[in-house]
Coordinates of C-alpha atoms in Angstrom, one line a residue:
Chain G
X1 CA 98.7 66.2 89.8
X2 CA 102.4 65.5 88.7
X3 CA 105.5 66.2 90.5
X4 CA 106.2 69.2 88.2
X5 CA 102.8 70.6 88.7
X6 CA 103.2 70.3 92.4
X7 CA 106.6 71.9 92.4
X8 CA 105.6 74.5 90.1
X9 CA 102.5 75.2 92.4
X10 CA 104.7 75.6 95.7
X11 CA 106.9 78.0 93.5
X12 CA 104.5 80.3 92.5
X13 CA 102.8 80.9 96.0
X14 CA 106.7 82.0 96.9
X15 CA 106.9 83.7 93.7
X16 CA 103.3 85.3 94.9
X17 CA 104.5 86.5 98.0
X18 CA 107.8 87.6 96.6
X19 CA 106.5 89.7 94.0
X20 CA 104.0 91.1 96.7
X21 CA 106.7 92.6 99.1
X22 CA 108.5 94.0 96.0
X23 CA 105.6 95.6 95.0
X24 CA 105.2 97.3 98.5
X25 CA 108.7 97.7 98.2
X26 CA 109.1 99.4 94.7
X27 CA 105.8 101.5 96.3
X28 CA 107.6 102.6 99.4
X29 CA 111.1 103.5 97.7
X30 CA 110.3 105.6 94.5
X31 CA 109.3 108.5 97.0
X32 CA 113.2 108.7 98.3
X33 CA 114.5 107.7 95.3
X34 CA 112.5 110.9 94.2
X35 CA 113.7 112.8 97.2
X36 CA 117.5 112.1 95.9
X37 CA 116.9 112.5 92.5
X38 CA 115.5 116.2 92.8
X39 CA 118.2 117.0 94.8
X40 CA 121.0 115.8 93.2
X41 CA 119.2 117.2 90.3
X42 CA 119.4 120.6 91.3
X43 CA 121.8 121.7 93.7
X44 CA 124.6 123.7 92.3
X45 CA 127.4 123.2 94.5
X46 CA 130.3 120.4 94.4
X47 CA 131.1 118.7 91.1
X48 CA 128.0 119.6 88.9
X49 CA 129.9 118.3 85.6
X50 CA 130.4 115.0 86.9
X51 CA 126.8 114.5 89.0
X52 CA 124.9 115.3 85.6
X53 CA 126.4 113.1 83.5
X54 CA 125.7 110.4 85.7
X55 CA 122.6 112.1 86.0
X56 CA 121.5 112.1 83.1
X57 CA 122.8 108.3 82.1
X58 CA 120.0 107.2 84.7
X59 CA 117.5 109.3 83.2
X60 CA 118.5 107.9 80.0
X61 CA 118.9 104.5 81.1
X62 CA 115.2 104.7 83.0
X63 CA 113.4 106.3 80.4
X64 CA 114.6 103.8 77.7
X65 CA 114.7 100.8 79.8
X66 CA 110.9 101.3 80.9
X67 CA 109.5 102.5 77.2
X68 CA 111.2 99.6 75.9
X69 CA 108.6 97.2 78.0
X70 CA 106.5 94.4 76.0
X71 CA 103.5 95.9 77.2
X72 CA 104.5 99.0 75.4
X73 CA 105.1 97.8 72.6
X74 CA 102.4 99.5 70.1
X75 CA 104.3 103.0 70.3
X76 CA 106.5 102.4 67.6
X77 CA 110.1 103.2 66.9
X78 CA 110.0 107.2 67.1
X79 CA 110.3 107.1 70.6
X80 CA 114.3 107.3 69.8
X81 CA 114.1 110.3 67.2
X82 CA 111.7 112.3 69.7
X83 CA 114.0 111.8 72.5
X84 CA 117.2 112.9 70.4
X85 CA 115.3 115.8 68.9
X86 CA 114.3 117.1 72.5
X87 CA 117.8 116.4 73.7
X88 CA 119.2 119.0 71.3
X89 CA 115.9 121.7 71.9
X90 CA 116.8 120.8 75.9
X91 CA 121.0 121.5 75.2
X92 CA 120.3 124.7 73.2
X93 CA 117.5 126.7 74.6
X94 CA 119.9 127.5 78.3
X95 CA 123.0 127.7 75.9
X96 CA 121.1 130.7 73.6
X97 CA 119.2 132.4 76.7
X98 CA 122.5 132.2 78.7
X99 CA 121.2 135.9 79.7
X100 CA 118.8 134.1 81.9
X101 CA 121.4 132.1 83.8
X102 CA 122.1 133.1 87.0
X103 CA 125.2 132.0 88.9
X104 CA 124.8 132.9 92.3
X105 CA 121.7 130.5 92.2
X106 CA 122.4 127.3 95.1
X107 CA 120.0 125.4 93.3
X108 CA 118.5 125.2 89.8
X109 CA 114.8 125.3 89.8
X110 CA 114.0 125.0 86.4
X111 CA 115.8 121.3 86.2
X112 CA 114.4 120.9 89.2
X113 CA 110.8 121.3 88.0
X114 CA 111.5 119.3 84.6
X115 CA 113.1 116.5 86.8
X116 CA 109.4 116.7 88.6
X117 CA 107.2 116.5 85.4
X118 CA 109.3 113.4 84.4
X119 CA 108.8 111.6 87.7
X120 CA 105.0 112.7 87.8
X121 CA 104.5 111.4 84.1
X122 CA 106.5 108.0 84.8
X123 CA 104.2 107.3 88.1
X124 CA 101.5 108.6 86.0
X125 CA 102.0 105.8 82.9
X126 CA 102.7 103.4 85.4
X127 CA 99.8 103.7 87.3
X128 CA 97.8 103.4 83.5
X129 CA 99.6 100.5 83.1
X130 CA 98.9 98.6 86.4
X131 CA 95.2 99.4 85.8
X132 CA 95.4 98.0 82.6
X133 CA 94.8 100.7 80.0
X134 CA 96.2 99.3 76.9
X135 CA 97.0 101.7 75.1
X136 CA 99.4 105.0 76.0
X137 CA 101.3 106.7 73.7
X138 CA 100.4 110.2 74.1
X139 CA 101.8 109.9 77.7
X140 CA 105.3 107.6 76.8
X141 CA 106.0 110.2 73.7
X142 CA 105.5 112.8 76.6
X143 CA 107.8 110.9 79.2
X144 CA 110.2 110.7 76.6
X145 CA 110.1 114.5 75.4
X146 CA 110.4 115.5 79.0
X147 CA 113.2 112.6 79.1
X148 CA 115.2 114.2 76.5
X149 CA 114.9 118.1 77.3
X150 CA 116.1 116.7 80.7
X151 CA 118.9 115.2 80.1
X152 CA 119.8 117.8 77.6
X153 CA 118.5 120.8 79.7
X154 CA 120.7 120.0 82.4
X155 CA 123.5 119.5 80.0
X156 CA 122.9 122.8 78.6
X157 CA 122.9 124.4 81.8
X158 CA 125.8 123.7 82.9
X159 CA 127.4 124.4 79.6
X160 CA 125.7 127.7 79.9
X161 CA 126.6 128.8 83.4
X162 CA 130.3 127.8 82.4
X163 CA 130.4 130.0 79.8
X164 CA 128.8 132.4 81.6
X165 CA 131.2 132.3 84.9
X166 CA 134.0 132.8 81.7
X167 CA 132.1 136.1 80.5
X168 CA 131.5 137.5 83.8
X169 CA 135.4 136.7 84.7
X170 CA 136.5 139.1 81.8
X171 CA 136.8 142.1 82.4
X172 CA 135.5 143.4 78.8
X173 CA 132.2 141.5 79.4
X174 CA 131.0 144.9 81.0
X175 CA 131.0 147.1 78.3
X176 CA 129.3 145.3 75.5
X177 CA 125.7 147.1 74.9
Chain Z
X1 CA 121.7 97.3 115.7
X2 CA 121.0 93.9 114.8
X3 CA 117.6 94.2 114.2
X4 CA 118.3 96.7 111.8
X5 CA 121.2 94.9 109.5
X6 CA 118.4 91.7 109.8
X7 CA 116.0 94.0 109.0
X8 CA 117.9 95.6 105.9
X9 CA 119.2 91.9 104.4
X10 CA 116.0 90.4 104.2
X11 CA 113.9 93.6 102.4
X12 CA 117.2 93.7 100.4
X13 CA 117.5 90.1 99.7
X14 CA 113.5 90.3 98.7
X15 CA 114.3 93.7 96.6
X16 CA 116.8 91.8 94.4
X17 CA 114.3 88.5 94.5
X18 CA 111.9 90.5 93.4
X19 CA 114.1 92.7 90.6
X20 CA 114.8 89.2 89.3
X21 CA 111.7 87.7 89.2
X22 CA 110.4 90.4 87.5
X23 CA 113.0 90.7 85.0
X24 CA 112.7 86.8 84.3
X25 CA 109.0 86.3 83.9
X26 CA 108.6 89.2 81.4
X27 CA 111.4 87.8 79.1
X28 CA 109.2 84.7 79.3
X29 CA 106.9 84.1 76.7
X30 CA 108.1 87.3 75.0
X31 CA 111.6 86.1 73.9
X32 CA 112.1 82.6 72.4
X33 CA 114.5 80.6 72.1
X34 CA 115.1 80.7 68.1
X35 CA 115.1 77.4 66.6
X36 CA 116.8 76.7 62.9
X37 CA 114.9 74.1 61.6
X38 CA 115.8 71.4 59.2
X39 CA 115.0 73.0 55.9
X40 CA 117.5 72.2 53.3
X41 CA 117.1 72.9 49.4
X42 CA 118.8 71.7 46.7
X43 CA 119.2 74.5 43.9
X44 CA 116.4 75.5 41.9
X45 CA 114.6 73.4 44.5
X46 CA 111.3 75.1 45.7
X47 CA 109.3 73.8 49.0
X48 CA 105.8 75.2 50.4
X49 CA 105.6 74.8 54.3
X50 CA 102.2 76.2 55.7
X51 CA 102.0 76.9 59.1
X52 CA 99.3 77.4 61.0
X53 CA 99.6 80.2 63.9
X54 CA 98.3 81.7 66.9
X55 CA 99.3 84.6 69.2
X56 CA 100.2 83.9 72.9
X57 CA 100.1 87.3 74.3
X58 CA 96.9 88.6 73.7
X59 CA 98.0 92.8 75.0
X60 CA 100.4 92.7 72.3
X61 CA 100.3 95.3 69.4
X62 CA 99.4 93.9 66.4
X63 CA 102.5 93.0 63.7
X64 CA 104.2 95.7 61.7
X65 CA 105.1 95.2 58.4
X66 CA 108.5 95.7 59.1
X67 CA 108.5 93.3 61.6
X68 CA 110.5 90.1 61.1
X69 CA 108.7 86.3 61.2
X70 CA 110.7 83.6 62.5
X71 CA 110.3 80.6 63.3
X72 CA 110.7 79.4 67.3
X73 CA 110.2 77.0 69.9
X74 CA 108.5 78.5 73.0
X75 CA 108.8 77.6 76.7
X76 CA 105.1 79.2 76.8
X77 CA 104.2 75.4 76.3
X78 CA 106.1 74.4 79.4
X79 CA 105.2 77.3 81.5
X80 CA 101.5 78.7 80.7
X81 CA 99.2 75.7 82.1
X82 CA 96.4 74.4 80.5
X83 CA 98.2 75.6 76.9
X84 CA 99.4 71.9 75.6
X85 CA 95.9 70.6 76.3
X86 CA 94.0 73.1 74.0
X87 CA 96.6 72.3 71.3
X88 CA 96.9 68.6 71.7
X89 CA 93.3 68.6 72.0
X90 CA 93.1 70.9 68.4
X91 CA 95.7 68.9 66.6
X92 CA 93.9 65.5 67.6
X93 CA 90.2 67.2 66.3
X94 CA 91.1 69.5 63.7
X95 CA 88.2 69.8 62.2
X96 CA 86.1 69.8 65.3
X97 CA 87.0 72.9 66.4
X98 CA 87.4 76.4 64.8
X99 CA 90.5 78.5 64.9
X100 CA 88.9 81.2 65.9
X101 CA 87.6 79.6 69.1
X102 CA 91.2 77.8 69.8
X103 CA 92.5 81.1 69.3
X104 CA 90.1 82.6 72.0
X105 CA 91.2 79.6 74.3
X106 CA 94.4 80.1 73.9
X107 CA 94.3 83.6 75.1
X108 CA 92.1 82.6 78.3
X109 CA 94.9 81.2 79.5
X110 CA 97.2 84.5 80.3
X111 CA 94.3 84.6 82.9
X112 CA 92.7 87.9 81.7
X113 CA 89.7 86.7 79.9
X114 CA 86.7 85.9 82.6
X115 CA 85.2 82.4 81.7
X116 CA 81.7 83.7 81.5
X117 CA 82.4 86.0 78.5
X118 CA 83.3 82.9 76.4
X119 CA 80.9 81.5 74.2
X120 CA 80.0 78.3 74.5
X121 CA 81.8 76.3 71.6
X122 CA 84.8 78.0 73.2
X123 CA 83.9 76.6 77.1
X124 CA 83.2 73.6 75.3
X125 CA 86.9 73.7 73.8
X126 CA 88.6 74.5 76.9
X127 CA 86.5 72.0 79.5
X128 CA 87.2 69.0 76.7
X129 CA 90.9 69.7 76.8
X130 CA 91.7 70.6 80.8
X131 CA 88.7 68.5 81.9
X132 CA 87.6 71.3 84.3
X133 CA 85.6 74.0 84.1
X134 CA 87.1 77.4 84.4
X135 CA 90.0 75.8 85.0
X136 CA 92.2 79.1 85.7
X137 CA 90.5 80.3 88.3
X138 CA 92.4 80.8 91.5
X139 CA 95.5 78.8 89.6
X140 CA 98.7 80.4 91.8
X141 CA 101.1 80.0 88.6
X142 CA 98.6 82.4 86.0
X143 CA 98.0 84.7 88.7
X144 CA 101.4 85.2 89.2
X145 CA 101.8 85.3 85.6
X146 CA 99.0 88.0 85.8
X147 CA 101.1 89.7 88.7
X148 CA 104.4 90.0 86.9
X149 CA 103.2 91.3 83.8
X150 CA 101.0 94.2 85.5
X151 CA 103.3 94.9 88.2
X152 CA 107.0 93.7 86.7
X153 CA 107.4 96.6 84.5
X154 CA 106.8 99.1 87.6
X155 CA 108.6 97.1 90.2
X156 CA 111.6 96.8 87.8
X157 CA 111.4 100.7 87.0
X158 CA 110.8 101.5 90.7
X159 CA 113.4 99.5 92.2
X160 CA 115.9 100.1 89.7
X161 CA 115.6 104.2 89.6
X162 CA 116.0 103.7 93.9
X163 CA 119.4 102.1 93.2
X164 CA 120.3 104.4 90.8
X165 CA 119.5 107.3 92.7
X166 CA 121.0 106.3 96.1
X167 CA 124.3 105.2 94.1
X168 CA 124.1 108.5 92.6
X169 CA 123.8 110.5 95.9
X170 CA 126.8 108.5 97.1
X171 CA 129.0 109.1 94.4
X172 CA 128.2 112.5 93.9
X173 CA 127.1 114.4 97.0
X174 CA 129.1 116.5 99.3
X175 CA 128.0 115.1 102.3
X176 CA 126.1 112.0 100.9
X177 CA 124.2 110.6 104.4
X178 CA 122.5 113.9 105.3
X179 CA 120.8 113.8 101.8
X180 CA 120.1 110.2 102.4
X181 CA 118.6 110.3 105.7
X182 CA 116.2 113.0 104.6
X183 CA 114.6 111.0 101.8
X184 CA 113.9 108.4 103.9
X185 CA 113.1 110.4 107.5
X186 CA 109.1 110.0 107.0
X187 CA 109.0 106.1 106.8
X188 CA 112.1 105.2 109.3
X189 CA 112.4 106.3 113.2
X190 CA 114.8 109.1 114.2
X191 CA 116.3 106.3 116.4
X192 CA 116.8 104.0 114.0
X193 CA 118.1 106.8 111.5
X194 CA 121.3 107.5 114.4
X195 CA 121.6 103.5 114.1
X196 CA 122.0 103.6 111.0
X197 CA 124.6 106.3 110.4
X198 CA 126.6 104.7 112.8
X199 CA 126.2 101.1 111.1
X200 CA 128.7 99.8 108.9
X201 CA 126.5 101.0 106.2
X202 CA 126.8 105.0 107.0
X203 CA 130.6 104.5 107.5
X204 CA 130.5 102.8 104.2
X205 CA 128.8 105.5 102.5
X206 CA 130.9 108.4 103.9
X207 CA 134.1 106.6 103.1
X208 CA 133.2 106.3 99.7
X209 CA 132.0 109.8 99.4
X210 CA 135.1 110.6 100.6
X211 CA 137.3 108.5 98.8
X212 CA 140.5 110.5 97.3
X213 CA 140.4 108.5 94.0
X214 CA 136.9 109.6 93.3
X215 CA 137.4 113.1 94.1
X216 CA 140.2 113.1 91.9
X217 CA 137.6 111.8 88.8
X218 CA 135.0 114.4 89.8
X219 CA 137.4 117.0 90.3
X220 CA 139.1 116.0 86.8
X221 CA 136.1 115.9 85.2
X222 CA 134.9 119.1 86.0
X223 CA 138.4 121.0 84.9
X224 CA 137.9 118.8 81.3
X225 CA 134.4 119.8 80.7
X226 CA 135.1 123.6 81.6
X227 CA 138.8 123.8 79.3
X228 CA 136.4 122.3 76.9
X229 CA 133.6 125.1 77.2
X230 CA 135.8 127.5 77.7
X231 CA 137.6 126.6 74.2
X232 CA 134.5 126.5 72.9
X233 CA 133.3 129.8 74.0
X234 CA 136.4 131.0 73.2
X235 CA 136.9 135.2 73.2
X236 CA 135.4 136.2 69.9
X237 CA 132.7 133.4 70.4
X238 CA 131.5 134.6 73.1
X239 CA 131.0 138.2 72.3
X240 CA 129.3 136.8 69.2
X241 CA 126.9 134.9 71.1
X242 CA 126.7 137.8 73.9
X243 CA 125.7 139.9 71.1
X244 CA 123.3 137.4 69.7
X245 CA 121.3 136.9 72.9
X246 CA 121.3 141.0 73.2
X247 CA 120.1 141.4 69.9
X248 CA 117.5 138.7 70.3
X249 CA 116.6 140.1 73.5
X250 CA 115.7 143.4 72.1
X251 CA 114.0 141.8 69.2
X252 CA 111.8 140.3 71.5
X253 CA 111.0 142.9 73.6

């Protein structure tokens, strides 16, 4: 055995062991990173505008980053149009129900819910993939639908509840039947 | 106090060990290194170059048509063990072996083929080029091979959306540590918690969730984004689309 194979041997038991604690570690922090994602997610209060667009440039950058895998790589390329499309379905349902918003809501459960479903099917695909099924696109075209009403749910919301807090300022807003 | 800043460097330093070694073995074999090689034609000059192929990562999706051929070196050579021997041993006895079988060897050595569902011409193949048998069995370097690509996808995701999500607490939150401490009260001690907030680490959190320049962004942000909404849904707009939603309310009911 040669000097390379040697080093490459002591390298990989570190890289074993490494690889190992991150594992435990990735295992062990994707519950509070869930904690802090549902809450940020859906509280009301403070700067909203500014938390969900950083918000929803994680969720973007997740989503896209993890779909985008080698191992995934028999889904094809209308990951990008589904997202987009469920972007704008996920910006214009809140803006055209705006009847449904409610402003005096602290948090928002209906983002809070969709922020679940994308977290459940994320762990979900993961946990196919770990076990080695090869293939799952049903569930990443899912992820990414989810993805996209997300990020353009929570958009829309707060586009809504604007323009609702605008309405509800005026004082004409009262009469309209 | 100590023991929890020791405590907090090394899983960190082993977090961001991990995030890279994660990040680097999947790039390997899956990007190469493209190589332009010494083809030159005169004009009108026509040349036939046949090349004889095989595919390294056997849990990859077959080609597309639209997909693009090129042609590379690979560091799969110096990496994957066991790899150079098949292929020196095929392009020294070409026509002892069939491609079929040297493709079957090439793909027991990702580590995810078991030796005994080889047939034997393929054994055969492998235990004439490695001079063992089984030869990956228990080999550190294709298990951790094995390891990255099950596992380096999910620690990458994992690890990454924690960041994320803890950045984004302290950016964003009103009172950033509270939210903090709660996500991670079931797996740390209510002592260690106090420790913590007192640590240079809670004081660093609150003073950036404090900071005056960021308040400033957040605060600026959200006045842009509401002019712009409120431009949008400007008077007769918004009784237009007040009046939509009514009408399609009562539609719908």
């Amino acid at each position: 055995m040669g000097f390379a194979e040697v080093y490459k041997y002591i390298l990989s038991y570190f890289g074993i062991g490494f690889l190992g604690i991150g594992i435990l570690l990735s295992i062990g922090l994707i519950i509070p990173a869930c904690y802090w994602l549902f809450t940020s997610v859906s509280i009301n209060k403070g700067a909203v505008v500014f938390r969900r667009i950083l918000l929803m440039l994680v969720i973007m950058y997740i989503s896209f980053s993890y779909v985008r895998a080698p191992s995934f790589y028999e889904i094809g390329g209308w990951w990008k149009t589904t997202f987009w499309t469920a972007v704008v379905v996920g910006f214009l349902v809140p803006v055209f129900r705006i009847d449904i918003i409610r402003l005096d809501r602290k948090q928002d459960r209906a983002i809070a819910v969709i922020s679940g479903l994308w977290w459940i099917l994320l762990i979900f695909s993961e946990a196919l993939l770990v076990s080695g099924v090869p293939y799952q696109a049903f569930i990443l075209y899912l992820f990414i639908a989810v993805a996209g009403i997300l990020c353009g749910g929570m958009i829309g919301t707060t586009v809504a509840q604007t323009a609702k807090r605008k309405m509800s300022e005026s004082p004409e807003a009262t009469t309209i039947k | 106090m100590w023991i929890a800043i020791s405590a907090i460097t090394f899983f960190g330093v082993i977090a961001i060990i991990s995030l890279v070694v994660s990040w680097g073995v999947l790039a390997k074999p899956m990007q190469y290194k493209k190589v332009v090689p010494d083809i030159r034609l005169n004009p009108g000059e026509r040349k036939v170059f046949e090349f004889e192929s095989f595919c390294l990562d056997h849990h990859r999706g077959g080609p597309r048509s639209a997909d693009a051929y090129s042609l590379m070196s690979t560091p799969a050579i110096k990496l994957r063990p066991y790899l150079r021997d098949i292929f020196d041993e095929y392009l020294s006895h070409p026509s002892r072996w069939k491609q079929g079988d040297v493709q079957q060897a090439v793909w027991y050595t990702e580590g995810n083929s078991r030796w005994d569902s080889l047939t034997p011409e393929q054994r055969m193949l492998i235990k004439t080029a490695t001079g063992k048998e089984d030869p990956v069995a228990g080999h550190p370097v294709i298990f951790l091979s094995r390891m990255a690509s099950g596992f380096g996808v999910v620690v990458r995701t994992n690890l990454t959306l924690a960041l994320l999500a803890f950045c984004l607490v302290v950016l964003t939150m009103t009172s950033p540590w509270a939210v903090i401490e709660r996500g991670i009260s079931w797996m740390v001690s209510p002592r260690l918690l106090q420790k913590l907030a007192q640590s240079r680490l809670g004081q660093t959190v609150n003073t950036v969730a404090e900071n005056k320049e960021l308040n400033r962004v957040r605060i600026h942000l959200d006045v842009l984004f509401t002019n712009l909404v409120f431009r949008i849904f400007s008077r007769k707009r918004s009784w237009g689309l007040l009046k939509f939603t009514n009408i399609f309310f009562r539609i719908s009911e």
